[in-house]
């Protein structure tokens, strides 16, 4: 069983999946925060490789990406950091980035480097399954999960396509839009998750816009994992002092997910 | 071309977030449905004539030809189209399509402002809401066009991320589109972006080449030896090239922006100096660093100041059917002034790149040879920039 599959192999447990941009606000922060996230009950960590033109991201992650690029972060740096984190934490590490940095690195070379660094999966928001065949074949050979996304606009045909092809889990984008903390999750989220659940056997993880324990709890009642990004990045804005607030935030989310309310499956 | 998956050879495709994939499917189906819809094309033709002022003339620039001292130079006068550039052809076609699809909210990006103005005009005429994304830097250097868009009822949203130019305006338009995918039509202005845009924009712009073909046959009795057009994203070039692709004797030349010089790194010559990558939804040549980060570009003309290029141009470059050169800011300024003085025509700075190259070429060609230059837009919008570059205070 892959490390990602194992993370979902605990009945009744909802996975907590934080996203951090590598090198934001500094490389040291990434090396510090990921072990903290793991110790506060996170089950998988997404490490963002910054890209100059993050068109699926809202202002928070855009700014974190630009800052990381200003800090000189490259895909190479991110792979190195992932390798160092692999020594420190047991939970699965998933790299998230746009397609061009991966394409530019060379698909085969990139995936091999991922495998060497102990990376377990890849999320590439601008690579739909139609364009992902080549990368899929390469990742399979190296036992790395290529995780596809579904959105509220996805048609039944597309849901079937992603259910056939996504490995590790399926990333459900909660709302038509870009990443970013939101006050309200859409009313049709439950119906969307149910549509996917009918055809997909993979775990379903919901991301985009989740920033409070209440929202996490609502998502936990319909999904196997909750992904949190922008709110976490906001807490990391102050370079020196973020470990406390981040720990509190994640602990709060974990507690909300563990409360024995709601049903799963 | 393109194939069923939206590829021109190895270029093109649909590299977009999942949210947009169903929207692109819907768009492809709607556009496919137009092909047999005679009523749509009748309306498009009628409005092209009565609203846009088509056909635009093909003009033998006799004095410019004498100045160059060689091949005869014809100008395809897209500068005479409504709103001042070829951009109206695509804006009209897609505007009619959006209305047919029942979309009432139109978004678009703009660099020089020409596509923004064309979109604003079409939206005003068709009664559609219009929001234009424009880089903060371009808002300053093309302020006349910003004012025009607002007069036509468009909302102009300033984009302050990244290089604050066309690339970032497209990013922001795509973010809006992802957010409002269900009710918004993205009226993309060039032959870039995910399939079907590169094909659709080319088709709507190919009216330029179709007219040129008829006009040159009528006026010169034969096809031209060369067609020269400037290339940013590449829509005016694709529009004039496309109907000549099978005429192998007609050489197609795209002129990119060399900015301050290709060796300075401050340019926008994507096909000359870029390498293959993925930007804004399609695979094509891209100006990028060794890590795949998109580079900031420079050109005196906002319309060419873009690190990507349409996938069909990448295909034409690799196949050798078209060739690409680059012309610097300084040379474009020279072409600009030359056309003003020789012919009393003020070209857009974008088009001035093509003018400069055509004049340079013409001098070394025989008098029997024919060059057609796509004069893609007029230069009223560029007065401030040109005055400043020439050290004149207005």
XYZ file of C-alpha atoms in Angstrom, chain A residues 50-57 62 66 69 74-75 99-101 103-104 125-131 133 149-155 158 162 173 176-178 188, chain B residues 5 7 13-22 25 161-162 167-168 171-172 174-175 178-179 181-182 275-280 283 286 288-294:
80
model
C 6.263 28.454 -6.698
C 5.400 29.460 -10.277
C 5.548 32.934 -11.791
C 2.004 32.790 -13.219
C -0.228 30.898 -10.772
C -3.535 31.352 -12.579
C -5.566 29.036 -10.331
C -4.481 30.874 -7.202
C 0.108 34.432 -5.549
C 6.258 35.672 -5.737
C 10.632 33.185 -6.152
C 13.602 26.747 -7.781
C 12.061 23.314 -8.436
C 2.793 22.233 -15.451
C 5.458 24.477 -16.974
C 8.125 24.082 -14.267
C 7.712 20.292 -18.291
C 10.772 22.519 -18.305
C -3.940 22.094 -11.375
C -3.444 23.066 -15.026
C -2.948 19.484 -16.184
C -6.333 17.848 -16.842
C -6.379 14.086 -17.578
C -6.576 14.800 -21.322
C -3.070 16.295 -21.173
C -1.192 10.714 -20.190
C -8.952 17.473 -9.644
C -12.698 17.772 -10.085
C -14.738 20.962 -9.883
C -18.397 21.808 -9.328
C -18.633 22.403 -13.087
C -17.372 18.892 -13.934
C -19.852 16.922 -16.026
C -15.521 14.156 -16.633
C -11.065 11.449 -13.333
C -12.345 21.939 -5.770
C -15.696 27.450 -9.068
C -12.887 29.885 -8.456
C -9.313 30.365 -7.365
C -24.171 22.545 -3.407
C -7.452 17.365 -29.346
C -3.082 20.399 -31.441
C -3.932 21.613 -26.247
C -5.934 22.523 -23.172
C -3.771 23.104 -20.099
C -6.372 24.688 -17.834
C -7.865 24.050 -14.400
C -10.609 21.410 -14.313
C -13.259 24.070 -13.634
C -12.751 25.379 -17.169
C -12.635 22.080 -19.037
C -16.444 21.732 -19.261
C -16.180 21.760 -24.202
C 0.418 41.582 -10.235
C 3.623 40.432 -11.943
C 0.567 38.392 -19.539
C -0.796 39.378 -16.139
C -3.853 35.608 -15.765
C -6.415 37.832 -14.098
C -8.589 33.553 -16.463
C -9.036 33.868 -12.676
C -12.656 30.273 -13.369
C -14.706 32.081 -10.734
C -17.353 29.989 -15.332
C -21.067 29.381 -15.636
C 11.737 27.475 -25.952
C 8.757 25.164 -25.800
C 6.608 25.423 -22.692
C 3.057 25.822 -21.460
C 1.563 29.238 -20.821
C -2.073 30.348 -20.611
C 1.863 24.421 -25.413
C 7.504 30.635 -24.358
C 11.093 31.483 -19.775
C 14.102 31.034 -17.557
C 15.934 27.745 -17.125
C 13.489 26.727 -14.351
C 10.340 27.256 -16.395
C 9.414 30.568 -14.776
C 7.887 32.958 -17.299
